[in-house]
Coordinates of C-alpha atoms in Angstrom, one line a residue:
X1 CA 11.4 -28.4 -22.0
X2 CA 8.4 -29.2 -19.8
X3 CA 8.9 -26.3 -17.5
X4 CA 8.8 -23.9 -20.5
X5 CA 5.5 -25.4 -21.7
X6 CA 4.0 -25.2 -18.2
X7 CA 5.3 -21.6 -17.7
X8 CA 3.6 -20.5 -20.9
X9 CA 0.4 -22.2 -19.8
X10 CA 0.6 -20.6 -16.4
X11 CA 1.0 -17.1 -17.9
X12 CA -2.0 -17.7 -20.2
X13 CA -4.1 -19.0 -17.4
X14 CA -3.4 -16.0 -15.2
X15 CA -3.7 -13.6 -18.1
X16 CA -0.3 -12.2 -17.4
X17 CA 0.6 -8.9 -19.1
X18 CA 4.2 -7.9 -19.7
X19 CA 5.7 -4.4 -20.1
X20 CA 9.4 -4.6 -20.7
X21 CA 10.7 -6.7 -17.8
X22 CA 7.7 -6.2 -15.6
X23 CA 5.0 -8.9 -15.3
X24 CA 1.4 -7.9 -14.2
X25 CA -1.7 -9.8 -13.2
X26 CA -4.7 -9.1 -11.0
X27 CA -4.1 -11.7 -8.3
X28 CA -6.4 -14.5 -7.3
X29 CA -6.3 -17.3 -4.7
X30 CA -6.3 -20.0 -7.4
X31 CA -3.6 -18.2 -9.3
X32 CA -1.4 -18.0 -6.2
X33 CA -1.8 -21.8 -5.7
X34 CA -0.9 -22.4 -9.4
X35 CA 2.2 -20.3 -9.0
X36 CA 3.2 -22.1 -5.9
X37 CA 2.8 -25.4 -7.7
X38 CA 5.1 -24.3 -10.5
X39 CA 7.7 -23.0 -8.0
X40 CA 7.7 -26.4 -6.2
X41 CA 7.7 -28.5 -9.4
X42 CA 10.5 -26.7 -11.1
X43 CA 13.0 -25.4 -8.5
X44 CA 15.7 -25.1 -11.1
X45 CA 13.7 -23.5 -13.8
X46 CA 15.0 -20.4 -15.5
X47 CA 11.5 -18.9 -14.8
X48 CA 11.8 -19.2 -11.0
X49 CA 12.5 -15.5 -10.6
X50 CA 9.6 -14.5 -12.8
X51 CA 7.3 -16.9 -10.9
X52 CA 8.4 -15.5 -7.5
X53 CA 7.7 -12.0 -8.9
X54 CA 4.2 -13.0 -10.0
X55 CA 3.5 -14.4 -6.6
X56 CA 4.6 -11.2 -4.9
X57 CA 2.6 -8.9 -7.2
X58 CA -0.4 -11.1 -6.9
X59 CA -0.5 -10.9 -3.1
X60 CA 0.1 -7.2 -3.4
X61 CA -2.9 -6.8 -5.7
X62 CA -5.0 -8.8 -3.3
X63 CA -4.0 -6.3 -0.5
X64 CA -2.4 -9.2 1.5
X65 CA 0.6 -7.0 2.4
X66 CA 1.8 -9.1 5.3
X67 CA 2.3 -12.0 2.9
X68 CA 3.5 -9.9 0.0
X69 CA 6.5 -8.7 2.1
X70 CA 8.3 -12.1 2.4
X71 CA 7.2 -12.9 -1.2
X72 CA 9.1 -9.8 -2.4
X73 CA 12.1 -10.7 -0.2
X74 CA 12.2 -14.1 -1.9
X75 CA 12.1 -12.5 -5.3
X76 CA 14.9 -10.1 -4.5
X77 CA 17.1 -12.9 -3.3
X78 CA 16.4 -14.8 -6.6
X79 CA 16.9 -11.6 -8.7
X80 CA 20.1 -9.7 -7.6
X81 CA 20.0 -7.5 -10.7
X82 CA 19.0 -4.2 -9.1
X83 CA 18.2 -2.6 -12.4
X84 CA 15.3 -5.1 -12.8
X85 CA 14.2 -5.2 -9.2
X86 CA 14.0 -1.5 -8.1
X87 CA 10.2 -1.6 -8.1
X88 CA 10.3 -4.7 -6.0
X89 CA 12.5 -3.0 -3.4
X90 CA 9.9 -0.1 -3.2
X91 CA 7.0 -2.5 -3.0
X92 CA 8.8 -4.5 -0.2
X93 CA 9.1 -1.4 1.9
X94 CA 5.5 -0.4 1.2
X95 CA 4.3 -3.9 2.1
X96 CA 6.0 -3.6 5.5
X97 CA 4.4 -0.2 6.0
X98 CA 0.9 -1.4 5.0
X99 CA 1.1 -4.4 7.3
X100 CA 2.2 -2.3 10.3
X101 CA 5.8 -3.3 10.3
X102 CA 7.5 0.1 10.2
X103 CA 10.9 -1.0 11.7
X104 CA 11.2 -3.6 8.9
X105 CA 10.4 -0.9 6.4
X106 CA 13.2 1.2 7.8
X107 CA 15.7 -1.7 7.6
X108 CA 14.7 -2.4 4.0
X109 CA 15.0 1.2 2.8
X110 CA 18.4 1.5 4.4
X111 CA 19.5 -1.8 3.0
X112 CA 18.8 -0.5 -0.6
X113 CA 19.9 3.1 -0.1
X114 CA 22.5 2.8 -2.9
X115 CA 20.1 1.0 -5.3
X116 CA 18.0 2.4 -8.1
X117 CA 15.0 4.5 -7.0
X118 CA 16.5 5.1 -3.5
X119 CA 15.4 8.7 -3.6
X120 CA 11.8 7.8 -4.1
X121 CA 11.9 5.4 -1.1
X122 CA 13.0 8.3 1.2
X123 CA 9.4 9.4 1.3
X124 CA 8.4 5.9 2.5
X125 CA 11.1 6.2 5.1
X126 CA 9.3 9.3 6.4
X127 CA 6.1 7.3 6.7
X128 CA 7.9 4.6 8.6
X129 CA 9.3 7.1 11.1
X130 CA 5.8 8.5 11.5
X131 CA 4.4 5.1 12.5
X132 CA 7.3 4.8 14.9
X133 CA 6.4 8.1 16.5
X134 CA 9.5 10.0 15.2
X135 CA 7.5 13.0 13.9
X136 CA 10.4 15.5 13.8
X137 CA 12.6 13.0 11.9
X138 CA 9.8 12.3 9.4
X139 CA 9.3 16.0 8.9
X140 CA 13.0 16.6 8.3
X141 CA 13.2 13.8 5.7
X142 CA 10.3 15.2 3.7
X143 CA 11.5 18.8 4.0
X144 CA 15.0 17.9 2.8
X145 CA 13.5 15.9 0.0
X146 CA 11.5 18.9 -1.1
X147 CA 14.5 21.2 -0.9
X148 CA 16.5 19.0 -3.2
X149 CA 13.7 17.8 -5.5
X150 CA 14.1 17.3 -9.2
X151 CA 12.3 20.1 -11.1
X152 CA 11.6 18.1 -14.2
X153 CA 7.8 17.7 -15.2
X154 CA 7.7 14.2 -13.5
X155 CA 9.7 15.5 -10.6
X156 CA 7.3 18.3 -10.0
X157 CA 4.4 15.8 -9.9
X158 CA 6.2 13.8 -7.1
X159 CA 7.1 17.1 -5.4
X160 CA 3.4 17.9 -5.1
X161 CA 2.9 14.5 -3.4
X162 CA 5.8 15.3 -1.0
X163 CA 4.4 18.7 -0.2
X164 CA 1.0 17.0 0.6
X165 CA 2.9 14.6 2.8
X166 CA 4.5 17.4 4.7
X167 CA 1.2 19.2 5.1
X168 CA -0.2 16.0 6.7
X169 CA 2.8 15.7 9.0
X170 CA 2.2 19.4 10.1
X171 CA -1.3 18.5 11.2
X172 CA 0.0 16.2 13.9
X173 CA -0.7 17.6 17.3
X174 CA -3.1 20.2 15.9
X175 CA -6.8 20.4 16.9
X176 CA -9.4 19.1 14.5
X177 CA -10.7 21.8 12.3
X178 CA -14.2 23.1 13.0
X179 CA -17.0 21.6 10.9
X180 CA -20.7 21.0 11.2
X181 CA -22.1 18.4 8.8
X182 CA -25.3 16.2 8.9
X183 CA -24.5 12.6 9.6
X184 CA -25.5 10.4 6.7
X185 CA -28.7 8.5 7.3
X186 CA -29.6 10.4 10.5
X187 CA -30.6 13.8 11.8
X188 CA -27.6 14.1 14.0
X189 CA -24.9 16.7 13.4
X190 CA -21.2 15.8 13.2
X191 CA -18.9 18.3 14.8
X192 CA -15.5 18.0 16.6
X193 CA -17.0 18.4 20.0
X194 CA -18.9 15.1 19.6
X195 CA -15.5 13.3 19.6
X196 CA -13.9 15.2 22.4
X197 CA -12.0 12.9 24.8
X198 CA -12.2 10.0 22.3
X199 CA -9.5 8.4 20.2
X200 CA -10.7 9.3 16.7
X201 CA -9.7 7.6 13.5
X202 CA -10.7 9.6 10.4
X203 CA -11.0 7.3 7.4
X204 CA -11.3 8.7 3.9
X205 CA -12.8 6.1 1.5
X206 CA -14.7 5.6 -1.7
X207 CA -16.7 2.8 -3.3
X208 CA -14.3 2.8 -6.3
X209 CA -11.2 2.5 -4.1
X210 CA -10.4 -1.2 -3.8
X211 CA -7.9 -0.9 -1.0
X212 CA -10.4 1.2 1.0
X213 CA -13.1 -1.4 0.6
X214 CA -10.7 -4.3 1.3
X215 CA -9.8 -2.8 4.7
X216 CA -13.4 -2.1 5.7
X217 CA -13.9 -5.5 7.5
X218 CA -10.7 -4.8 9.5
X219 CA -12.0 -1.3 10.5
X220 CA -15.3 -2.9 11.6
X221 CA -13.4 -5.4 13.8
X222 CA -11.2 -2.6 15.2
X223 CA -14.3 -0.6 16.1
X224 CA -16.0 -3.6 17.7
X225 CA -12.9 -4.4 19.8
X226 CA -12.0 -0.9 21.0
X227 CA -15.2 1.2 20.9
X228 CA -16.1 0.6 24.5
X229 CA -12.6 1.9 25.4
X230 CA -13.2 5.2 23.6
X231 CA -12.4 4.5 19.9
X232 CA -14.6 6.3 17.3
X233 CA -14.2 6.0 13.5
X234 CA -15.3 8.9 11.3
X235 CA -15.7 7.8 7.7
X236 CA -15.7 10.4 5.0
X237 CA -16.7 9.3 1.5
X238 CA -15.1 10.8 -1.5
X239 CA -17.8 9.3 -3.8
X240 CA -19.5 11.7 -6.3
X241 CA -22.1 9.0 -7.1
X242 CA -24.5 8.7 -4.2
X243 CA -26.0 5.4 -5.6
X244 CA -22.6 3.7 -5.5
X245 CA -21.9 5.1 -2.1
X246 CA -25.2 3.8 -0.8
X247 CA -24.5 0.3 -2.3
X248 CA -21.1 0.2 -0.6
X249 CA -22.5 1.3 2.7
X250 CA -25.1 -1.5 2.5
X251 CA -22.4 -4.0 1.7

């Protein structure tokens, strides 16, 4: 059939990799347009679900989370087999979180509370409640998760992440720890007193962290918009290669 031939060509063009039932590709603007063209051309194709999944993961990999959320919603409607779509449920919740839509994340996580990987999504539920200002509720979710955590090797790895999440929650409302560090590129000293009375956003980043670099323009716009109203942004690089850091700062 024509759609089968075009589907194989599309996968080749996008350099799609497959692991069991999962499809993976890096995500490009041209690729998204090609997927949209296939979806429109063959609405009855047996590959519609796979095409919708490719669209969602492509937008996710391009850090376009606000667009990835409805793309994952469309895929989940087309693929009701929850055994194959548990990752998409998690990515949908994360897409809402990363596009500053915490209430939609809560609704999504509760909608799939009986589906596969629901336990994992509880930690994202805690993040959603943090964004909604429900600090005590978020703390209780993570603490309960830790108390009932799986002690298998893989479970212990996730447990460490949950403990780190709880540690971050417990920092809320606490004063910034004391430090004195030279500001990069100047003779000024950075210390908490310099930010007293300001709204301070602390951004941990690295030149090798693609999501970090992708959000840099948004942070610049945020600073330009609200700096005169008291917003400061303190960037802390996790780079070990000073040359790469310098190149990223210049960019």
